[in-house]
PDB file of C-alpha atoms and ligand atoms in Angstrom:
ATOM      1  CA  MET A   1     115.629  51.687 112.253  1.00 26.00           C
ATOM      2  CA  VAL A   2     114.160  51.808 108.777  1.00 24.00           C
ATOM      3  CA  PRO A   3     110.425  52.194 109.143  1.00 23.00           C
ATOM      4  CA  PRO A   4     107.971  49.985 107.295  1.00 23.00           C
ATOM      5  CA  THR A   5     106.841  51.166 103.895  1.00 26.00           C
ATOM      6  CA  GLY A   6     103.747  50.107 102.014  1.00 28.00           C
ATOM      7  CA  SER A   7     100.321  51.563 101.570  1.00 30.00           C
ATOM      8  CA  MET A   8      99.950  54.815 103.421  1.00 33.00           C
ATOM      9  CA  ALA A   9      96.962  56.631 104.796  1.00 36.00           C
ATOM     10  CA  SER A  10      97.723  59.983 103.223  1.00 38.00           C
ATOM     11  CA  ASP A  11      96.771  63.327 104.718  1.00 43.00           C
ATOM     12  CA  THR A  12      97.852  65.949 102.219  1.00 41.00           C
ATOM     13  CA  THR A  13      97.519  69.037 104.354  1.00 46.00           C
ATOM     14  CA  SER A  14      98.718  71.664 101.891  1.00 45.00           C
ATOM     15  CA  SER A  15      95.589  71.979  99.770  1.00 53.00           C
ATOM     16  CA  ASP A  16      96.022  75.631  98.848  1.00 68.00           C
ATOM     17  CA  PRO A  17      99.486  76.551  97.501  1.00 70.00           C
ATOM     18  CA  ASP A  18      98.739  80.220  98.258  1.00 79.00           C
ATOM     19  CA  ARG A  19      98.531  79.399 101.944  1.00 90.00           C
ATOM     20  CA  TRP A  20     101.300  76.814 102.235  1.00 95.00           C
ATOM     21  CA  PHE A  21     102.858  78.738 105.119  1.00 95.00           C
ATOM     22  CA  SER A  22      99.685  78.507 107.246  1.00 94.00           C
ATOM     23  CA  ASP A  23      99.686  74.709 106.886  1.00 93.00           C
ATOM     24  CA  TRP A  24     103.374  74.074 107.377  1.00 94.00           C
ATOM     25  CA  PHE A  25     104.410  76.238 110.344  1.00 94.00           C
ATOM     26  CA  GLN A  26     102.624  74.143 112.951  1.00 94.00           C
ATOM     27  CA  GLU A  27     103.636  71.413 115.452  1.00 90.00           C
ATOM     28  CA  ASP A  28     105.460  69.269 112.873  1.00 90.00           C
ATOM     29  CA  TYR A  29     107.646  72.223 111.863  1.00 92.00           C
ATOM     30  CA  LEU A  30     108.678  72.640 115.498  1.00 88.00           C
ATOM     31  CA  VAL A  31     109.744  69.000 115.692  1.00 84.00           C
ATOM     32  CA  LEU A  32     111.762  69.144 112.468  1.00 85.00           C
ATOM     33  CA  TYR A  33     113.506  72.430 113.266  1.00 79.00           C
ATOM     34  CA  GLN A  34     114.009  72.021 117.006  1.00 72.00           C
ATOM     35  CA  HIS A  35     117.794  72.231 116.480  1.00 66.00           C
ATOM     36  CA  ARG A  36     117.525  75.869 115.321  1.00 69.00           C
ATOM     37  CA  GLY A  37     117.539  77.306 118.798  1.00 74.00           C
ATOM     38  CA  VAL A  38     118.484  80.274 120.901  1.00 83.00           C
ATOM     39  CA  GLU A  39     122.237  79.515 120.640  1.00 88.00           C
ATOM     40  CA  GLU A  40     122.264  80.177 116.896  1.00 89.00           C
ATOM     41  CA  ALA A  41     120.193  83.325 117.419  1.00 93.00           C
ATOM     42  CA  ARG A  42     122.551  84.531 120.146  1.00 95.00           C
ATOM     43  CA  GLY A  43     125.660  83.945 118.003  1.00 95.00           C
ATOM     44  CA  PHE A  44     124.222  85.866 115.082  1.00 96.00           C
ATOM     45  CA  LEU A  45     122.951  88.796 117.138  1.00 97.00           C
ATOM     46  CA  ASP A  46     126.257  89.084 119.004  1.00 97.00           C
ATOM     47  CA  HIS A  47     128.029  89.452 115.649  1.00 96.00           C
ATOM     48  CA  ILE A  48     125.735  91.911 113.972  1.00 96.00           C
ATOM     49  CA  LEU A  49     124.285  94.215 116.637  1.00 96.00           C
ATOM     50  CA  PRO A  50     127.624  96.016 117.268  1.00 96.00           C
ATOM     51  CA  GLU A  51     127.783  96.873 113.551  1.00 96.00           C
ATOM     52  CA  LEU A  52     124.549  98.882 113.602  1.00 96.00           C
ATOM     53  CA  THR A  53     125.046 102.620 113.986  1.00 92.00           C
ATOM     54  CA  PRO A  54     122.968 104.255 115.337  1.00 90.00           C
ATOM     55  CA  LYS A  55     122.258 101.480 117.822  1.00 92.00           C
ATOM     56  CA  PRO A  56     118.614 100.407 118.068  1.00 90.00           C
ATOM     57  CA  SER A  57     116.987 101.975 121.110  1.00 91.00           C
ATOM     58  CA  GLY A  58     113.309 101.441 121.690  1.00 92.00           C
ATOM     59  CA  TRP A  59     111.043  98.655 120.513  1.00 97.00           C
ATOM     60  CA  VAL A  60     112.363  95.748 118.460  1.00 98.00           C
ATOM     61  CA  LEU A  61     109.947  93.784 116.251  1.00 98.00           C
ATOM     62  CA  ASP A  62     110.777  90.119 115.689  1.00 98.00           C
ATOM     63  CA  LEU A  63     108.728  89.696 112.507  1.00 98.00           C
ATOM     64  CA  ALA A  64     107.675  86.084 111.875  1.00 98.00           C
ATOM     65  CA  CYS A  65     109.227  85.278 115.250  1.00 97.00           C
ATOM     66  CA  GLY A  66     108.275  81.580 115.245  1.00 96.00           C
ATOM     67  CA  ALA A  67     109.020  80.079 118.644  1.00 94.00           C
ATOM     68  CA  GLY A  68     110.744  83.316 119.636  1.00 94.00           C
ATOM     69  CA  ARG A  69     114.434  82.429 119.779  1.00 93.00           C
ATOM     70  CA  HIS A  70     115.612  85.884 118.596  1.00 96.00           C
ATOM     71  CA  SER A  71     113.010  87.643 120.753  1.00 95.00           C
ATOM     72  CA  HIS A  72     114.239  85.693 123.740  1.00 93.00           C
ATOM     73  CA  TYR A  73     117.861  86.728 123.381  1.00 94.00           C
ATOM     74  CA  LEU A  74     117.046  90.337 122.457  1.00 95.00           C
ATOM     75  CA  ALA A  75     114.889  90.623 125.583  1.00 94.00           C
ATOM     76  CA  SER A  76     117.715  89.219 127.693  1.00 92.00           C
ATOM     77  CA  LEU A  77     119.942  92.017 126.318  1.00 93.00           C
ATOM     78  CA  GLY A  78     117.455  94.554 127.666  1.00 93.00           C
ATOM     79  CA  PHE A  79     115.577  95.395 124.455  1.00 95.00           C
ATOM     80  CA  SER A  80     111.814  95.882 124.541  1.00 96.00           C
ATOM     81  CA  VAL A  81     110.707  93.188 122.142  1.00 96.00           C
ATOM     82  CA  VAL A  82     107.457  92.417 120.394  1.00 97.00           C
ATOM     83  CA  GLY A  83     107.090  89.083 118.584  1.00 97.00           C
ATOM     84  CA  LEU A  84     104.689  88.723 115.656  1.00 98.00           C
ATOM     85  CA  ASP A  85     103.774  85.505 113.878  1.00 98.00           C
ATOM     86  CA  LEU A  86     100.851  83.981 112.020  1.00 97.00           C
ATOM     87  CA  SER A  87     101.150  80.588 113.671  1.00 96.00           C
ATOM     88  CA  LYS A  88      99.331  80.026 116.951  1.00 96.00           C
ATOM     89  CA  PRO A  89     101.237  76.835 117.886  1.00 95.00           C
ATOM     90  CA  LEU A  90     104.582  78.573 117.371  1.00 95.00           C
ATOM     91  CA  LEU A  91     103.497  81.563 119.450  1.00 96.00           C
ATOM     92  CA  VAL A  92     102.235  79.247 122.181  1.00 94.00           C
ATOM     93  CA  ARG A  93     105.654  77.571 122.184  1.00 92.00           C
ATOM     94  CA  ALA A  94     107.304  80.996 122.443  1.00 93.00           C
ATOM     95  CA  MET A  95     105.121  81.880 125.436  1.00 91.00           C
ATOM     96  CA  LYS A  96     105.814  78.576 127.182  1.00 89.00           C
ATOM     97  CA  THR A  97     109.566  78.572 126.560  1.00 82.00           C
ATOM     98  CA  ILE A  98     110.222  82.142 127.508  1.00 69.00           C
ATOM     99  CA  THR A  99     109.040  82.589 131.059  1.00 62.00           C
ATOM    100  CA  PRO A 100     108.696  84.899 132.803  1.00 63.00           C
ATOM    101  CA  SER A 101     108.299  87.031 129.727  1.00 72.00           C
ATOM    102  CA  LYS A 102     107.342  90.648 129.251  1.00 84.00           C
ATOM    103  CA  ILE A 103     107.242  90.115 125.504  1.00 94.00           C
ATOM    104  CA  PRO A 104     103.927  90.917 123.834  1.00 95.00           C
ATOM    105  CA  TRP A 105     103.202  88.167 121.298  1.00 96.00           C
ATOM    106  CA  ILE A 106     100.965  89.127 118.410  1.00 97.00           C
ATOM    107  CA  GLN A 107      99.235  86.711 116.092  1.00 97.00           C
ATOM    108  CA  ALA A 108      99.043  88.588 112.788  1.00 98.00           C
ATOM    109  CA  ASP A 109      99.974  88.498 109.123  1.00 97.00           C
ATOM    110  CA  MET A 110     103.216  90.239 108.211  1.00 98.00           C
ATOM    111  CA  ARG A 111     101.426  92.024 105.340  1.00 98.00           C
ATOM    112  CA  SER A 112      99.417  94.009 107.866  1.00 98.00           C
ATOM    113  CA  ILE A 113     101.441  94.774 110.986  1.00 98.00           C
ATOM    114  CA  PRO A 114      99.212  96.024 113.828  1.00 98.00           C
ATOM    115  CA  LEU A 115     101.707  98.577 115.142  1.00 98.00           C
ATOM    116  CA  ARG A 116     101.789 102.370 114.967  1.00 98.00           C
ATOM    117  CA  ASN A 117     103.750 104.291 112.336  1.00 98.00           C
ATOM    118  CA  GLU A 118     107.379 104.908 113.307  1.00 97.00           C
ATOM    119  CA  SER A 119     107.119 102.962 116.552  1.00 97.00           C
ATOM    120  CA  VAL A 120     109.966 100.445 116.152  1.00 98.00           C
ATOM    121  CA  SER A 121     113.752 100.911 116.109  1.00 97.00           C
ATOM    122  CA  LEU A 122     114.694  97.503 114.673  1.00 98.00           C
ATOM    123  CA  VAL A 123     112.795  94.895 112.651  1.00 98.00           C
ATOM    124  CA  MET A 124     114.282  91.407 112.405  1.00 98.00           C
ATOM    125  CA  SER A 125     113.055  89.043 109.674  1.00 98.00           C
ATOM    126  CA  MET A 126     115.106  85.946 110.352  1.00 97.00           C
ATOM    127  CA  PHE A 127     115.735  82.498 108.915  1.00 95.00           C
ATOM    128  CA  THR A 128     113.987  82.818 105.552  1.00 97.00           C
ATOM    129  CA  SER A 129     110.759  84.440 106.653  1.00 98.00           C
ATOM    130  CA  PHE A 130     110.509  86.549 103.485  1.00 98.00           C
ATOM    131  CA  GLY A 131     109.506  85.624  99.915  1.00 98.00           C
ATOM    132  CA  TYR A 132     106.549  83.457 100.901  1.00 97.00           C
ATOM    133  CA  PHE A 133     103.817  84.940  98.736  1.00 96.00           C
ATOM    134  CA  LEU A 134     103.165  83.685  95.236  1.00 94.00           C
ATOM    135  CA  ASN A 135     102.940  87.243  93.955  1.00 95.00           C
ATOM    136  CA  ASP A 136     105.918  89.605  94.437  1.00 96.00           C
ATOM    137  CA  ARG A 137     103.511  92.454  95.197  1.00 97.00           C
ATOM    138  CA  GLU A 138     102.620  90.736  98.470  1.00 97.00           C
ATOM    139  CA  ASP A 139     106.290  90.580  99.462  1.00 98.00           C
ATOM    140  CA  ILE A 140     106.559  94.294  98.711  1.00 98.00           C
ATOM    141  CA  LEU A 141     103.542  94.855 100.985  1.00 98.00           C
ATOM    142  CA  VAL A 142     105.558  93.311 103.802  1.00 98.00           C
ATOM    143  CA  LEU A 143     108.457  95.693 103.166  1.00 98.00           C
ATOM    144  CA  LYS A 144     106.073  98.665 102.993  1.00 98.00           C
ATOM    145  CA  GLU A 145     104.667  97.681 106.362  1.00 98.00           C
ATOM    146  CA  VAL A 146     108.164  97.299 107.798  1.00 98.00           C
ATOM    147  CA  SER A 147     109.137 100.736 106.541  1.00 98.00           C
ATOM    148  CA  ARG A 148     105.934 102.244 107.916  1.00 98.00           C
ATOM    149  CA  VAL A 149     106.570 100.994 111.462  1.00 98.00           C
ATOM    150  CA  LEU A 150     110.287 101.855 111.487  1.00 98.00           C
ATOM    151  CA  VAL A 151     111.498 105.090 113.045  1.00 97.00           C
ATOM    152  CA  PRO A 152     113.555 107.101 110.465  1.00 97.00           C
ATOM    153  CA  GLU A 153     117.227 106.005 110.373  1.00 97.00           C
ATOM    154  CA  SER A 154     116.459 102.731 112.167  1.00 97.00           C
ATOM    155  CA  TRP A 155     117.114  99.218 110.925  1.00 98.00           C
ATOM    156  CA  LEU A 156     115.665  96.209 109.159  1.00 98.00           C
ATOM    157  CA  ILE A 157     117.635  92.954 109.252  1.00 98.00           C
ATOM    158  CA  LEU A 158     116.425  90.743 106.394  1.00 98.00           C
ATOM    159  CA  ASP A 159     117.807  87.198 106.409  1.00 98.00           C
ATOM    160  CA  THR A 160     116.994  85.381 103.168  1.00 98.00           C
ATOM    161  CA  LEU A 161     118.079  82.504 100.992  1.00 98.00           C
ATOM    162  CA  ASN A 162     121.076  83.265  98.812  1.00 98.00           C
ATOM    163  CA  PRO A 163     120.104  82.211  95.247  1.00 98.00           C
ATOM    164  CA  GLY A 164     123.724  81.414  94.311  1.00 98.00           C
ATOM    165  CA  TYR A 165     124.092  79.091  97.292  1.00 98.00           C
ATOM    166  CA  VAL A 166     120.771  77.352  96.662  1.00 98.00           C
ATOM    167  CA  GLU A 167     121.743  76.768  93.003  1.00 97.00           C
ATOM    168  CA  LYS A 168     125.075  75.302  94.101  1.00 97.00           C
ATOM    169  CA  THR A 169     123.906  73.084  96.940  1.00 98.00           C
ATOM    170  CA  LEU A 170     120.312  72.001  96.224  1.00 98.00           C
ATOM    171  CA  VAL A 171     119.732  68.333  97.067  1.00 97.00           C
ATOM    172  CA  PRO A 172     116.742  67.171  94.956  1.00 98.00           C
ATOM    173  CA  HIS A 173     115.778  64.288  97.244  1.00 98.00           C
ATOM    174  CA  SER A 174     116.607  63.367 100.818  1.00 97.00           C
ATOM    175  CA  GLU A 175     115.281  61.022 103.481  1.00 96.00           C
ATOM    176  CA  ARG A 176     116.024  61.051 107.167  1.00 93.00           C
ATOM    177  CA  TRP A 177     114.593  59.702 110.365  1.00 91.00           C
ATOM    178  CA  GLN A 178     113.729  61.567 113.514  1.00 88.00           C
ATOM    179  CA  ARG A 179     112.220  59.750 116.461  1.00 83.00           C
ATOM    180  CA  ASP A 180     109.328  57.713 115.033  1.00 88.00           C
ATOM    181  CA  MET A 181     109.111  59.712 111.836  1.00 91.00           C
ATOM    182  CA  THR A 182     110.538  59.406 108.328  1.00 95.00           C
ATOM    183  CA  ILE A 183     111.070  62.761 106.644  1.00 95.00           C
ATOM    184  CA  ILE A 184     111.165  62.726 102.867  1.00 96.00           C
ATOM    185  CA  GLU A 185     112.023  66.003 101.172  1.00 96.00           C
ATOM    186  CA  GLU A 186     111.964  66.803  97.439  1.00 98.00           C
ATOM    187  CA  ARG A 187     113.410  70.114  96.240  1.00 98.00           C
ATOM    188  CA  GLU A 188     113.434  71.914  92.918  1.00 98.00           C
ATOM    189  CA  ILE A 189     114.176  75.346  91.546  1.00 98.00           C
ATOM    190  CA  ASP A 190     111.494  76.971  89.424  1.00 98.00           C
ATOM    191  CA  ARG A 191     113.673  79.255  87.296  1.00 96.00           C
ATOM    192  CA  THR A 192     110.711  80.971  85.636  1.00 97.00           C
ATOM    193  CA  ARG A 193     109.235  82.128  88.912  1.00 96.00           C
ATOM    194  CA  ARG A 194     112.630  82.251  90.659  1.00 97.00           C
ATOM    195  CA  ARG A 195     111.358  80.145  93.537  1.00 98.00           C
ATOM    196  CA  VAL A 196     112.709  77.165  95.410  1.00 98.00           C
ATOM    197  CA  ASN A 197     109.968  74.645  96.063  1.00 97.00           C
ATOM    198  CA  LYS A 198     110.077  71.838  98.559  1.00 97.00           C
ATOM    199  CA  THR A 199     107.623  69.087  99.365  1.00 97.00           C
ATOM    200  CA  ILE A 200     107.937  67.514 102.780  1.00 96.00           C
ATOM    201  CA  ARG A 201     106.351  64.156 103.513  1.00 96.00           C
ATOM    202  CA  LEU A 202     106.229  62.960 107.099  1.00 95.00           C
ATOM    203  CA  ARG A 203     105.544  59.278 107.693  1.00 95.00           C
ATOM    204  CA  ARG A 204     104.576  57.865 111.046  1.00 92.00           C
ATOM    205  CA  GLY A 205     103.604  54.222 110.936  1.00 91.00           C
ATOM    206  CA  ASN A 206     101.191  53.992 108.044  1.00 91.00           C
ATOM    207  CA  GLN A 207     100.147  57.642 108.260  1.00 94.00           C
ATOM    208  CA  GLU A 208     101.594  60.209 105.894  1.00 95.00           C
ATOM    209  CA  LYS A 209     101.238  63.983 105.944  1.00 95.00           C
ATOM    210  CA  ALA A 210     102.435  66.207 103.127  1.00 95.00           C
ATOM    211  CA  PHE A 211     103.405  69.863 103.220  1.00 96.00           C
ATOM    212  CA  MET A 212     105.024  72.281 100.854  1.00 96.00           C
ATOM    213  CA  GLU A 213     107.334  75.255 101.030  1.00 96.00           C
ATOM    214  CA  SER A 214     107.719  77.762  98.229  1.00 97.00           C
ATOM    215  CA  VAL A 215     110.114  80.657  98.654  1.00 98.00           C
ATOM    216  CA  ARG A 216     110.938  83.395  96.163  1.00 98.00           C
ATOM    217  CA  MET A 217     114.707  83.765  95.785  1.00 98.00           C
ATOM    218  CA  TYR A 218     115.610  87.431  95.472  1.00 98.00           C
ATOM    219  CA  SER A 219     119.037  88.514  94.258  1.00 98.00           C
ATOM    220  CA  VAL A 220     120.951  91.315  95.983  1.00 98.00           C
ATOM    221  CA  ASP A 221     120.031  93.652  93.121  1.00 98.00           C
ATOM    222  CA  GLU A 222     116.333  92.826  93.373  1.00 98.00           C
ATOM    223  CA  LEU A 223     116.299  93.293  97.141  1.00 98.00           C
ATOM    224  CA  THR A 224     118.194  96.568  96.781  1.00 98.00           C
ATOM    225  CA  GLN A 225     115.535  97.766  94.362  1.00 98.00           C
ATOM    226  CA  LEU A 226     112.649  96.633  96.594  1.00 98.00           C
ATOM    227  CA  LEU A 227     114.166  98.137  99.724  1.00 98.00           C
ATOM    228  CA  THR A 228     114.910 101.492  98.133  1.00 98.00           C
ATOM    229  CA  SER A 229     111.337 101.557  96.772  1.00 98.00           C
ATOM    230  CA  VAL A 230     110.148 101.550 100.413  1.00 98.00           C
ATOM    231  CA  SER A 231     112.664 104.196 101.552  1.00 98.00           C
ATOM    232  CA  CYS A 232     115.205 101.824 103.066  1.00 98.00           C
ATOM    233  CA  ALA A 233     118.875 101.841 102.052  1.00 98.00           C
ATOM    234  CA  PRO A 234     120.834  98.565 102.161  1.00 98.00           C
ATOM    235  CA  ARG A 235     123.968  99.314 104.198  1.00 98.00           C
ATOM    236  CA  ILE A 236     125.575  96.006 105.252  1.00 98.00           C
ATOM    237  CA  LEU A 237     125.563  92.540 103.683  1.00 98.00           C
ATOM    238  CA  TRP A 238     126.462  89.393 105.618  1.00 98.00           C
ATOM    239  CA  GLY A 239     126.794  85.884 104.199  1.00 98.00           C
ATOM    240  CA  ASP A 240     126.232  83.713 107.262  1.00 97.00           C
ATOM    241  CA  TYR A 241     125.261  83.678 110.929  1.00 96.00           C
ATOM    242  CA  ASN A 242     128.873  84.341 111.969  1.00 95.00           C
ATOM    243  CA  GLY A 243     128.642  87.801 110.451  1.00 95.00           C
ATOM    244  CA  SER A 244     131.025  86.929 107.575  1.00 97.00           C
ATOM    245  CA  LYS A 245     130.943  89.100 104.491  1.00 97.00           C
ATOM    246  CA  TYR A 246     128.414  88.222 101.786  1.00 98.00           C
ATOM    247  CA  PHE A 247     129.669  86.705  98.538  1.00 98.00           C
ATOM    248  CA  PRO A 248     127.615  85.361  95.612  1.00 97.00           C
ATOM    249  CA  GLN A 249     127.667  81.791  96.923  1.00 97.00           C
ATOM    250  CA  SER A 250     127.683  82.424 100.669  1.00 98.00           C
ATOM    251  CA  PRO A 251     125.228  80.345 102.720  1.00 98.00           C
ATOM    252  CA  ARG A 252     122.900  83.260 103.444  1.00 98.00           C
ATOM    253  CA  LEU A 253     122.013  86.671 102.072  1.00 98.00           C
ATOM    254  CA  ILE A 254     121.475  88.904 105.106  1.00 98.00           C
ATOM    255  CA  ILE A 255     120.895  92.606 104.604  1.00 98.00           C
ATOM    256  CA  ALA A 256     120.921  95.416 107.143  1.00 98.00           C
ATOM    257  CA  ALA A 257     118.855  98.197 105.591  1.00 98.00           C
ATOM    258  CA  GLN A 258     118.352 101.597 107.145  1.00 98.00           C
ATOM    259  CA  LYS A 259     115.180 103.591 106.755  1.00 98.00           C
ATOM    260  CA  TYR A 260     115.828 107.003 105.227  1.00 97.00           C
ATOM    261  CA  ALA A 261     116.007 110.016 107.509  1.00 96.00           C
ATOM    262  CA  THR A 262     112.774 112.038 107.412  1.00 85.00           C
ATOM    263  CA  ASP A 263     114.353 114.862 105.403  1.00 66.00           C
ATOM    264  CA  THR A 264     115.471 112.455 102.634  1.00 63.00           C
ATOM    265  CA  VAL A 265     112.049 110.851 102.088  1.00 54.00           C
TER     266      VAL A 265
HETATM  267  C1  SAM B   1     111.222  79.712 108.866  1.00 67.77           C
HETATM  268  S1  SAM B   1     110.243  80.231 110.198  1.00 67.77           S
HETATM  269  C2  SAM B   1     111.332  81.352 111.024  1.00 67.77           C
HETATM  270  C3  SAM B   1     110.967  81.593 112.453  1.00 67.77           C
HETATM  271  C4  SAM B   1     111.922  82.468 113.250  1.00 67.77           C
HETATM  272  N1  SAM B   1     112.136  83.766 112.628  1.00 67.77           N
HETATM  273  C5  SAM B   1     113.236  81.769 113.495  1.00 67.77           C
HETATM  274  O1  SAM B   1     114.289  82.318 113.176  1.00 67.77           O
HETATM  275  O2  SAM B   1     113.222  80.672 114.039  1.00 67.77           O
HETATM  276  C6  SAM B   1     109.095  81.302 109.400  1.00 67.77           C
HETATM  277  C7  SAM B   1     108.021  81.890 110.293  1.00 67.77           C
HETATM  278  O3  SAM B   1     107.192  82.744 109.511  1.00 67.77           O
HETATM  279  C8  SAM B   1     105.872  82.652 110.021  1.00 67.77           C
HETATM  280  N2  SAM B   1     104.945  83.122 108.989  1.00 67.77           N
HETATM  281  C9  SAM B   1     104.647  82.504 107.840  1.00 67.77           C
HETATM  282  N3  SAM B   1     103.797  83.234 107.125  1.00 67.77           N
HETATM  283  C10 SAM B   1     103.530  84.342 107.854  1.00 67.77           C
HETATM  284  C11 SAM B   1     102.707  85.477 107.634  1.00 67.77           C
HETATM  285  N4  SAM B   1     102.004  85.616 106.526  1.00 67.77           N
HETATM  286  N5  SAM B   1     102.688  86.440 108.592  1.00 67.77           N
HETATM  287  C12 SAM B   1     103.400  86.288 109.741  1.00 67.77           C
HETATM  288  N6  SAM B   1     104.197  85.228 109.993  1.00 67.77           N
HETATM  289  C13 SAM B   1     104.266  84.269 109.060  1.00 67.77           C
HETATM  290  C14 SAM B   1     105.723  81.186 110.322  1.00 67.77           C
HETATM  291  O4  SAM B   1     104.629  80.907 111.144  1.00 67.77           O
HETATM  292  C15 SAM B   1     107.098  80.876 110.928  1.00 67.77           C
HETATM  293  O5  SAM B   1     107.095  81.051 112.319  1.00 67.77           O
END
């Protein structure tokens, strides 16, 4: 059914572009992305975990865990998992979905991770949870924090947009319907700032809410430079959630980086 259009009562939620991620990752995000579930997480982890040597043993940090789909599967494999996210509604969903759960859920900002130095054997940053800050220095802060909490020789999995794929496939405008809601998305690449920006308008009846997303697209070379600057060496590159090899236009850019051994720092 095509919903009625006309004058809308507009509620533009994203007032501060610096904080777009606090506004957007709330209940509406959960509705729009409900199809990204545990099955996808399971498939990916089954492909990549066997490739990590040494194997993670000890705590795993699901950084920007959202509703906890990776945490859930990792815990079912026997890992001790901690999930960290800024969004209370997403953490509440994680707690409700994953029961009984021994997973500690932490509401915190990824730029300041409230965990001890060298206390974690694997950090997962999944499904484009990196590149959110308008200043690159803030993204580097995240990587510094990741490196600080990682045990030497343990792993970071960083799953980001692949700039070549975004350039090739970007759809400037789309509209779709989900339940009682029309979802209108506008996308553009800001080549000066190397960001992909999206506005999302959600219409229900005559109510409209607007959100934005703005993600820095890092190339492999840039990420290699950032990771080495925080004592992590990129070791494996994947291009999708099936664990296929990365290529310049693969759907994803997923890096397994290993923190340097203590004697090489
Ligand atoms: C695209 S979602 C990915 C969620 C999850 N990793 C997954 O695969 O489903 C990005 C997540 O990053 C979280 N996030 C955004 N900004 C954050 C910040 N500054 N610190 C911690 N988490 C943040 C959001 O709340 C959201 O859950």
